[in-house]
PDB file of C-alpha atoms in Angstrom:
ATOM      1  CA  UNK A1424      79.479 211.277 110.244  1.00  0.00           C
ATOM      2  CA  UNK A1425      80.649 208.726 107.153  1.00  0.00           C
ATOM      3  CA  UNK A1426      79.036 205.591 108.011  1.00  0.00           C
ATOM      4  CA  UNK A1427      82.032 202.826 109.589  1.00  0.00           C
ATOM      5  CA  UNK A1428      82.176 200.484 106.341  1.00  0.00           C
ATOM      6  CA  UNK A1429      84.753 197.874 106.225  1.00  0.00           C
ATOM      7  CA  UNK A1430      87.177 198.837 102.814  1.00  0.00           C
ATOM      8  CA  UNK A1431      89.768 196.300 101.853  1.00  0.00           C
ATOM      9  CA  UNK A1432      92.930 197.055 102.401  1.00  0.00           C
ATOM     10  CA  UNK A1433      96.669 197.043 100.426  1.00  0.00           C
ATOM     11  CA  UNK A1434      96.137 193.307 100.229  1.00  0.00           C
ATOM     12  CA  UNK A1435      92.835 191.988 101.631  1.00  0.00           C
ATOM     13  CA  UNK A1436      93.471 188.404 102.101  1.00  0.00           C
ATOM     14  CA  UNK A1437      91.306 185.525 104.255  1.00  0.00           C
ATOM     15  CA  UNK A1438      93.372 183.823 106.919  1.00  0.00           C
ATOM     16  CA  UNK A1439      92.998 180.866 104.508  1.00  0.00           C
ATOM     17  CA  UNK A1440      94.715 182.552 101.634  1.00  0.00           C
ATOM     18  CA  UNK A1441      97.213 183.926 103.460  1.00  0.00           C
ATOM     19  CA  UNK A1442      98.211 180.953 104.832  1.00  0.00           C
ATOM     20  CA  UNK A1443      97.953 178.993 101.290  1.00  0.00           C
ATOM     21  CA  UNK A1444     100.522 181.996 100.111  1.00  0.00           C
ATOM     22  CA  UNK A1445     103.201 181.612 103.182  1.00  0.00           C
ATOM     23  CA  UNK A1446     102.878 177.575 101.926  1.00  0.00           C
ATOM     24  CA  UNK A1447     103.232 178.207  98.466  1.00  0.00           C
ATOM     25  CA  UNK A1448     106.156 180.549  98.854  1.00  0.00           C
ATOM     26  CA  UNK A1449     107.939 178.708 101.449  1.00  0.00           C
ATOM     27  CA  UNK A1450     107.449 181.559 103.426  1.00  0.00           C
ATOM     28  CA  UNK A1451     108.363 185.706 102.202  1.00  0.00           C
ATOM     29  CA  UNK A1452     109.303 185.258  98.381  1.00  0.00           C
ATOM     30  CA  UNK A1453     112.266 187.636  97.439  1.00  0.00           C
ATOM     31  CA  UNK A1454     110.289 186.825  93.558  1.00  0.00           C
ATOM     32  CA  UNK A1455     114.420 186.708  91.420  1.00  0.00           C
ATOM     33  CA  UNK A1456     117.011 184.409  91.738  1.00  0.00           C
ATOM     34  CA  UNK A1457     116.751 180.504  92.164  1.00  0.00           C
ATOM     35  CA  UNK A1458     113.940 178.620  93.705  1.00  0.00           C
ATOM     36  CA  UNK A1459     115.756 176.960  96.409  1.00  0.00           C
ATOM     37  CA  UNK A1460     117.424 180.836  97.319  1.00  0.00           C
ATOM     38  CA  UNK A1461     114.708 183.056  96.507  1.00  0.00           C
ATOM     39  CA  UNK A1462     112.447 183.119  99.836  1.00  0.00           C
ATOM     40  CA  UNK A1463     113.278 183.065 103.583  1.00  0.00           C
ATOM     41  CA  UNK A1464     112.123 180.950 105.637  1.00  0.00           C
ATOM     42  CA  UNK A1465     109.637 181.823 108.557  1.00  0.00           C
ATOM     43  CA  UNK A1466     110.143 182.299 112.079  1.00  0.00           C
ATOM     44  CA  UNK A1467     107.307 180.353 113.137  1.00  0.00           C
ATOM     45  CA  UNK A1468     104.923 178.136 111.726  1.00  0.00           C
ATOM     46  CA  UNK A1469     102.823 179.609 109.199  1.00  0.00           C
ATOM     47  CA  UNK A1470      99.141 178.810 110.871  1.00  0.00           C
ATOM     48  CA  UNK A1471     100.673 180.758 114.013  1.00  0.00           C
ATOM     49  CA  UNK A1472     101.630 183.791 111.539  1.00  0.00           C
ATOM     50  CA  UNK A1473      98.259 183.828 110.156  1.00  0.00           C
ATOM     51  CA  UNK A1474      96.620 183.533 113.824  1.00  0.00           C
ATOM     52  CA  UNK A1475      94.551 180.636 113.478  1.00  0.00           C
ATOM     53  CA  UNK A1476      94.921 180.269 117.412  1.00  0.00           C
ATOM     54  CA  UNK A1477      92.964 183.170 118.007  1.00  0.00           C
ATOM     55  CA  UNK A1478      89.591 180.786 117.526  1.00  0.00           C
ATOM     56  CA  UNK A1479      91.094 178.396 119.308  1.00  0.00           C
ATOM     57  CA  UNK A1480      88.898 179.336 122.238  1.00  0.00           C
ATOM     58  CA  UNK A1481      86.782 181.804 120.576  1.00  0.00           C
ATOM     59  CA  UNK A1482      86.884 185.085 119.231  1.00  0.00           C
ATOM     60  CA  UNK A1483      86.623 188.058 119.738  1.00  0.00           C
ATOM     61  CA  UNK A1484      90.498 187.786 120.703  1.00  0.00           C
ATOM     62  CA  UNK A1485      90.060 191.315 122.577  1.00  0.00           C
ATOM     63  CA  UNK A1486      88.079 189.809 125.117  1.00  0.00           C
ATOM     64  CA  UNK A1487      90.971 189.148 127.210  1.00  0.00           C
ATOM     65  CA  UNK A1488      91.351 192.663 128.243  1.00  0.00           C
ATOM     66  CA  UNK A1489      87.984 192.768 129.908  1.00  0.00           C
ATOM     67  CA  UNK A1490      88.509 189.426 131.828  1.00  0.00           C
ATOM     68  CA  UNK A1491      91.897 190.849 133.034  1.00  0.00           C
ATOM     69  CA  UNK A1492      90.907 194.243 134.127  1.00  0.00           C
ATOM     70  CA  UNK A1493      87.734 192.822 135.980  1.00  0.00           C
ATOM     71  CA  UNK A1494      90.221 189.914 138.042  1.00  0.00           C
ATOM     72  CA  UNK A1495      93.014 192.905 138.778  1.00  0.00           C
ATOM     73  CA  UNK A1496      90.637 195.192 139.891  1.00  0.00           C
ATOM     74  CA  UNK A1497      88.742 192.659 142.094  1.00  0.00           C
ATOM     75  CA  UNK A1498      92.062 191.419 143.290  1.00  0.00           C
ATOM     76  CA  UNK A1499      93.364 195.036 143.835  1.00  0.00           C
ATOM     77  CA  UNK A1500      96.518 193.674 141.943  1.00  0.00           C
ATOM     78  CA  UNK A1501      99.670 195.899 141.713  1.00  0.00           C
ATOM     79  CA  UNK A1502     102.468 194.858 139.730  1.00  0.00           C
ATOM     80  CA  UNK A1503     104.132 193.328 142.604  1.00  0.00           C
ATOM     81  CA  UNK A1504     101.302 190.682 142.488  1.00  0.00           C
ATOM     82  CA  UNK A1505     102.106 187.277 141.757  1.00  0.00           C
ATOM     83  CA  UNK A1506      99.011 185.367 139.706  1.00  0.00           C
ATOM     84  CA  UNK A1507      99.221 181.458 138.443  1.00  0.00           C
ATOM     85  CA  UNK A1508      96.450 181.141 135.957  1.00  0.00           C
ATOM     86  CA  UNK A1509      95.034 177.075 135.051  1.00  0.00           C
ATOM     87  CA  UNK A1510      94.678 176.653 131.825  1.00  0.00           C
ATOM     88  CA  UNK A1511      95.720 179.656 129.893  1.00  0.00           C
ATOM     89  CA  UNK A1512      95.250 178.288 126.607  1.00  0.00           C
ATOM     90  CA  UNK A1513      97.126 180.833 123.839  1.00  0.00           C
ATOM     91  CA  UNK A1514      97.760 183.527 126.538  1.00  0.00           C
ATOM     92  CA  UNK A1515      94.248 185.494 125.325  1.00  0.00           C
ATOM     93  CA  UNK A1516      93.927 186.610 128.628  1.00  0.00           C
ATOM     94  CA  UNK A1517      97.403 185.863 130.586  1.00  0.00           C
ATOM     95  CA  UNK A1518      99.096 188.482 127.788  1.00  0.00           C
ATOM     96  CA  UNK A1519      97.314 191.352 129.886  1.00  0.00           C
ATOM     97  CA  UNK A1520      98.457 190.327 133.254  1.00  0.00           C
ATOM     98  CA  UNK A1521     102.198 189.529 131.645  1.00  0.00           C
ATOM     99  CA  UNK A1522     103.006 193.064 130.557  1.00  0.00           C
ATOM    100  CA  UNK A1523     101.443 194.470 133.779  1.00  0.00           C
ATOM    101  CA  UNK A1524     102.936 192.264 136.104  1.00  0.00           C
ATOM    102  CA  UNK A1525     106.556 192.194 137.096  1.00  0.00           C
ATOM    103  CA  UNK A1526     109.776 190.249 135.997  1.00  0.00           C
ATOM    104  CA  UNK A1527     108.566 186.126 136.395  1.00  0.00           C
ATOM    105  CA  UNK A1528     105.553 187.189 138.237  1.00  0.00           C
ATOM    106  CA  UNK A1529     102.828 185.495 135.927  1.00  0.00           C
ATOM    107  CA  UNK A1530     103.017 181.812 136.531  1.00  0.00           C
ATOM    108  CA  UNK A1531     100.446 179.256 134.294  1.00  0.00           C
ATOM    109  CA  UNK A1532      99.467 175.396 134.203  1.00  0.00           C
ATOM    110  CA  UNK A1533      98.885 174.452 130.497  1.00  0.00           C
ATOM    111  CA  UNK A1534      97.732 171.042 129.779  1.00  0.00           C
ATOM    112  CA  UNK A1535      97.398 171.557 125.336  1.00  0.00           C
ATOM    113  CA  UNK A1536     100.899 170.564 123.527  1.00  0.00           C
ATOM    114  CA  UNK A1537      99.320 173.648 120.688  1.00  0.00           C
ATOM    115  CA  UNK A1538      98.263 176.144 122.678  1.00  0.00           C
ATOM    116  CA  UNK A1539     101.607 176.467 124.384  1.00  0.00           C
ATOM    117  CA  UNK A1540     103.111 176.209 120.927  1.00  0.00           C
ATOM    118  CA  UNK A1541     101.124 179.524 119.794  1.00  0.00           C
ATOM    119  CA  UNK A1542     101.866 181.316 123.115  1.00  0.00           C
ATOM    120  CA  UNK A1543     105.512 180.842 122.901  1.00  0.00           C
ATOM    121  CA  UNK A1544     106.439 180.902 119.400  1.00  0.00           C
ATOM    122  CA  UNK A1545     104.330 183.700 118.605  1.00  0.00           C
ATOM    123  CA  UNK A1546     102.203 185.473 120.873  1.00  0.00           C
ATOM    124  CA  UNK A1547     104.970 186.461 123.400  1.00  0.00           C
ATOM    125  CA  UNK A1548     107.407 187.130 120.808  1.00  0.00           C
ATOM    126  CA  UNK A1549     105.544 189.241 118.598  1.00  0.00           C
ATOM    127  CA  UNK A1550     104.210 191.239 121.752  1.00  0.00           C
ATOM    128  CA  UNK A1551     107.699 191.980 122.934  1.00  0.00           C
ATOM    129  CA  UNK A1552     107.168 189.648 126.067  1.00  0.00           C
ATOM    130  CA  UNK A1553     110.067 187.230 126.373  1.00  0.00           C
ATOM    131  CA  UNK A1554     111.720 189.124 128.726  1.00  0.00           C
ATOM    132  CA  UNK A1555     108.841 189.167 130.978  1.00  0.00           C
ATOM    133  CA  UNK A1556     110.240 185.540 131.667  1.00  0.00           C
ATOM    134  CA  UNK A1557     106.702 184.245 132.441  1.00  0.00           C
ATOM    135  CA  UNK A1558     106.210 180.317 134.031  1.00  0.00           C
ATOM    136  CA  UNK A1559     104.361 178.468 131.302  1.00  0.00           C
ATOM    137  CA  UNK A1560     104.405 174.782 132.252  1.00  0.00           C
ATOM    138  CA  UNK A1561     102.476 171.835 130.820  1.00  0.00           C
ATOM    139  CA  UNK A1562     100.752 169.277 132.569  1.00  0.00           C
ATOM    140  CA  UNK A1563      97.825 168.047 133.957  1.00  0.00           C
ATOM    141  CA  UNK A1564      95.996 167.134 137.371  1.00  0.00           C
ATOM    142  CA  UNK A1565      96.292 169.851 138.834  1.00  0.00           C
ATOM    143  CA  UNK A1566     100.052 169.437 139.377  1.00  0.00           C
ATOM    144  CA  UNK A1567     101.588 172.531 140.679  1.00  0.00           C
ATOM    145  CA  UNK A1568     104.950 170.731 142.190  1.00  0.00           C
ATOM    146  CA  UNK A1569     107.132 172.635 139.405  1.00  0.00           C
ATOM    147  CA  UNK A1570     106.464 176.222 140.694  1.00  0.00           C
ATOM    148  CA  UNK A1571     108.334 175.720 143.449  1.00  0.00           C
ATOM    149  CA  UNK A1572     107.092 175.330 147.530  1.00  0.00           C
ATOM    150  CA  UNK A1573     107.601 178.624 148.251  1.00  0.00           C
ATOM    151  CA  UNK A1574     105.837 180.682 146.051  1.00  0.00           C
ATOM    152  CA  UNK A1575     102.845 182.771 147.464  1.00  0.00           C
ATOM    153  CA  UNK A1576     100.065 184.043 144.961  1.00  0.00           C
ATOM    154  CA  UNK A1577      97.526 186.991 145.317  1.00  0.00           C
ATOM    155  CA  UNK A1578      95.403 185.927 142.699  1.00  0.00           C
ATOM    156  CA  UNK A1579      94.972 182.180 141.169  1.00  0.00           C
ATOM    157  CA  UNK A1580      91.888 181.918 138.642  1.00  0.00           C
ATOM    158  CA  UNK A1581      90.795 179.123 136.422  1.00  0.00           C
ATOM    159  CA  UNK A1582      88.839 180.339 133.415  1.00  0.00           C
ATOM    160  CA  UNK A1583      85.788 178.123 132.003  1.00  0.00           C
ATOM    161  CA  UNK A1584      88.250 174.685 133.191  1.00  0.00           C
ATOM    162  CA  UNK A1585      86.723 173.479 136.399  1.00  0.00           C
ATOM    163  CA  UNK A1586      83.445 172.804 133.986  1.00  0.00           C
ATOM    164  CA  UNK A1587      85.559 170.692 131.893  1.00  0.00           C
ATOM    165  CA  UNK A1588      87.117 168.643 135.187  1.00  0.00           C
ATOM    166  CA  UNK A1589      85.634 165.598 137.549  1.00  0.00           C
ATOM    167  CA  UNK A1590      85.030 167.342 140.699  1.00  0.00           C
ATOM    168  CA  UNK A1591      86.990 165.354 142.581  1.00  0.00           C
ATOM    169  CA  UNK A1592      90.206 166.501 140.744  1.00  0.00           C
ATOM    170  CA  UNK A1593      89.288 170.447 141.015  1.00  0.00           C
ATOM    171  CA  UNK A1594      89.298 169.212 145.268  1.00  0.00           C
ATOM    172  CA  UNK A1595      92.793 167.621 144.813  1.00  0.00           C
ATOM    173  CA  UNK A1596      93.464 171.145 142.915  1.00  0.00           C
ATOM    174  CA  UNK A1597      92.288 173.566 145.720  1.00  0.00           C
ATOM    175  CA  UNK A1598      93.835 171.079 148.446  1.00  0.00           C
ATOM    176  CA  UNK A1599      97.037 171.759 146.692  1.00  0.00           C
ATOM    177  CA  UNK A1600      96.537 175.302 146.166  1.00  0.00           C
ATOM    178  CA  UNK A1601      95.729 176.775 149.505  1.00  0.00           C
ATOM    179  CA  UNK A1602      98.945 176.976 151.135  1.00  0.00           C
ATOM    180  CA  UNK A1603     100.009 178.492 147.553  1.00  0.00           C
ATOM    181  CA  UNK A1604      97.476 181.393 148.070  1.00  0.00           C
ATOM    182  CA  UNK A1605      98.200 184.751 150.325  1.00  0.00           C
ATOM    183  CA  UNK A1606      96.193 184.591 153.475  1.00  0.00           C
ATOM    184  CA  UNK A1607      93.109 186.502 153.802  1.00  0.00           C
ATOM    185  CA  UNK A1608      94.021 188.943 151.153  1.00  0.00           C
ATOM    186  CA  UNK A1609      95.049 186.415 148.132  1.00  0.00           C
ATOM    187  CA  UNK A1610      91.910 185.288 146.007  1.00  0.00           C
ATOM    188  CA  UNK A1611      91.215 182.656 144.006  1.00  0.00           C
ATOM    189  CA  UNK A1612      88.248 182.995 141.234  1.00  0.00           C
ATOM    190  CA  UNK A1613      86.506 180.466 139.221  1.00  0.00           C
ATOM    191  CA  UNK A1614      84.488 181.165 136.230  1.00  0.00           C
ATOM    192  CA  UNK A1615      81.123 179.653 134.978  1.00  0.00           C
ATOM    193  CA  UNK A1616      79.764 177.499 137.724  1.00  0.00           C
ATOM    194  CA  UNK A1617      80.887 175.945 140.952  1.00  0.00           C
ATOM    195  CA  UNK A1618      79.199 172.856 140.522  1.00  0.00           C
ATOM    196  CA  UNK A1619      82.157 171.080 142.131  1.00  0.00           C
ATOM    197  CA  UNK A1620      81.189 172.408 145.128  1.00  0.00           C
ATOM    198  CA  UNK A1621      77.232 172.560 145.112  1.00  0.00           C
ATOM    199  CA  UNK A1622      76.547 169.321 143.789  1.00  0.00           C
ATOM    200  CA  UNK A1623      77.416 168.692 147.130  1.00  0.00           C
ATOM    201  CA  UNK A1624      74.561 170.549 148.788  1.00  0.00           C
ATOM    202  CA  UNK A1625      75.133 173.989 150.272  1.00  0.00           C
ATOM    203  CA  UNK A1626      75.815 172.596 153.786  1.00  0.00           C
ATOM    204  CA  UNK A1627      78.478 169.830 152.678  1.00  0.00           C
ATOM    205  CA  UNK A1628      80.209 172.439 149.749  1.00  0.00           C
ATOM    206  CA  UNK A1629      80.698 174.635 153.058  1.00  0.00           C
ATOM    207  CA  UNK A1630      82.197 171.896 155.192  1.00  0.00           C
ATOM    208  CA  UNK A1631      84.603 170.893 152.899  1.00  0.00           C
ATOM    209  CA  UNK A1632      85.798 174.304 151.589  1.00  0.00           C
ATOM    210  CA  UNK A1633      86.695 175.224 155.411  1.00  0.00           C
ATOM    211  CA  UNK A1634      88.156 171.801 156.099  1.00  0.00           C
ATOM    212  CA  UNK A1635      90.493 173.437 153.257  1.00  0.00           C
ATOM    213  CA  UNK A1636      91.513 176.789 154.830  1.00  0.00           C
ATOM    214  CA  UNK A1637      88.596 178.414 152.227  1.00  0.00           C
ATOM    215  CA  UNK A1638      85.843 180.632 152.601  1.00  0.00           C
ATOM    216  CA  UNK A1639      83.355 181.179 149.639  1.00  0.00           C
ATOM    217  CA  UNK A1640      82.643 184.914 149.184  1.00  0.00           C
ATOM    218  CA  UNK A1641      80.456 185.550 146.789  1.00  0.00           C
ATOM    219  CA  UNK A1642      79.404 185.662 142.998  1.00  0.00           C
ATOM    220  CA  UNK A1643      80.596 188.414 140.388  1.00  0.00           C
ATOM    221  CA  UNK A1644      79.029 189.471 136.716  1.00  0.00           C
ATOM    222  CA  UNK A1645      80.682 191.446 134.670  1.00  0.00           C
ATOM    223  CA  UNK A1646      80.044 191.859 130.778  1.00  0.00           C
ATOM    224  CA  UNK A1647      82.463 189.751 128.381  1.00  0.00           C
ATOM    225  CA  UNK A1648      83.059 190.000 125.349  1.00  0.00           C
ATOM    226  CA  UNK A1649      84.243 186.547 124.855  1.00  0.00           C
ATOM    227  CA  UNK A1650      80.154 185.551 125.496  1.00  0.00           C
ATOM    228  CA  UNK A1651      78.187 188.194 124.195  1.00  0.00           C
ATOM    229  CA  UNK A1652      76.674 188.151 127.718  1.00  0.00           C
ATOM    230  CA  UNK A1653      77.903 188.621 131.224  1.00  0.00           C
ATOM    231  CA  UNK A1654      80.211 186.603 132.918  1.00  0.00           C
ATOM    232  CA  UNK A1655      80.061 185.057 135.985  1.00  0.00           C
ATOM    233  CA  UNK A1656      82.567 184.513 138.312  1.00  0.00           C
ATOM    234  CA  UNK A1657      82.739 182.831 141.918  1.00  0.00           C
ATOM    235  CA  UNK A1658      85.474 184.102 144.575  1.00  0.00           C
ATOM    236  CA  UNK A1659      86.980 182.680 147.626  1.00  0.00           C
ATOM    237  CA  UNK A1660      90.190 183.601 150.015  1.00  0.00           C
ATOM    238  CA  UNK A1661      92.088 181.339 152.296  1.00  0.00           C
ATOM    239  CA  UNK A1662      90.741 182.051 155.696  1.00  0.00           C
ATOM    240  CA  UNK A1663      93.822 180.819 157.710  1.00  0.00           C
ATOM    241  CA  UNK A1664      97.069 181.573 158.278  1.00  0.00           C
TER     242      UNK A1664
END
């Protein structure tokens, strides 16, 4: 078997030097005619073109599949499912669940002015996603008032964000987000740690989740290739109707 060496391409370029050539040329260079005619002008800024988002949050960007396909499989998620993600950054995971999900079924909380830039400007257009219509709203603690009362998820998940949050506004979250999550079957999982909840001691972190409607049921690993190690993930349903 011929050993898997990386050749250079057509045009091997850095994401630096392509990005110095989209400045340079004002975008694609048609090379004849006049200067201020002979180029047209990108769809998109040209640090979005090149993909500089995708380290955003780390690479490998392909890590996303695995984190989707272990949160629908643990959620048995059809593409009826309805599934508000917090914090989806540049969509690295939320693409997956997009294109499997149905019509305005993916909804997200995004708090980073950028990141939003880079997921609609080029990730869902250059992915053929638009008409997917998902929810992509910015803002911040853990204000879910713009997705409408009614809405019922199966799945809500928070990837490495609850870490980055005072405890006390990850409670004002999940207070919020109970009567948002299907009974009994609906999930909710949290990546990382759950320190919001056991810095409280084991006895008061139960208290409080059930004076919430929640019941804690259990920790998940799975390997990621976002960490070069395993993943862990903690999972909880509302218990009440």
């Amino acid at each position: 078997m011929q050993d898997n060496i990386l050749r250079k391409g057509i045009n091997p370029r850095t994401r630096a030097q392509q990005l110095q050539d989209l400045i340079q040329f004002k975008g694609i260079s048609h090379y004849e005619g006049p200067e201020s005619e002979n180029h047209t002008a990108l769809p998109c800024p040209g640090e979005l073109l090149v993909e500089e988002h995708h380290s955003n949050y780390g690479e490998p960007w392909a890590g996303g599949r695995d984190v989707f396909e272990f949160l629908a499989e643990s959620s048995h998620l059809s593409p009826n499912s309805r599934v508000l993600e917090i914090g989806c950054g540049t969509l690295r995971v939320g693409l997956h669940f997009i294109r499997y999900l149905g019509p305005e079924h993916y909804h997200c909380l995004e708090r980073d002015e950028l990141s939003l830039m880079s997921a609609f400007r080029y990730e869902l257009p250059s992915q053929g996603l638009l008409q997917k219509r998902p929810l992509i709203v910015r803002g911040e603690d853990m204000d879910f008032a713009k997705f409408g009362s009614r809405v019922v998820y199966d799945l809500i998940y928070a990837s490495a964000v609850f870490l980055h949050m005072p405890g006390k506004l990850v409670w004002v979250g999940l207070e919020r987000l109970v009567s948002k999550l299907k009974p009994y079957d609906g999930r909710i999982f949290v990546s990382h740690n759950m320190k919001f909840c056991s810095r409280l001691g084991g006895e008061e972190c139960t208290k409080r989740l059930t004076s919430l409607g929640l019941e804690y049921l259990g920790k998940h690993t799975h390997d990621s290739l976002l960490f070069n190690h395993y993943e862990i993930w903690f999972e909880f349903r509302r218990s009440k109707a």
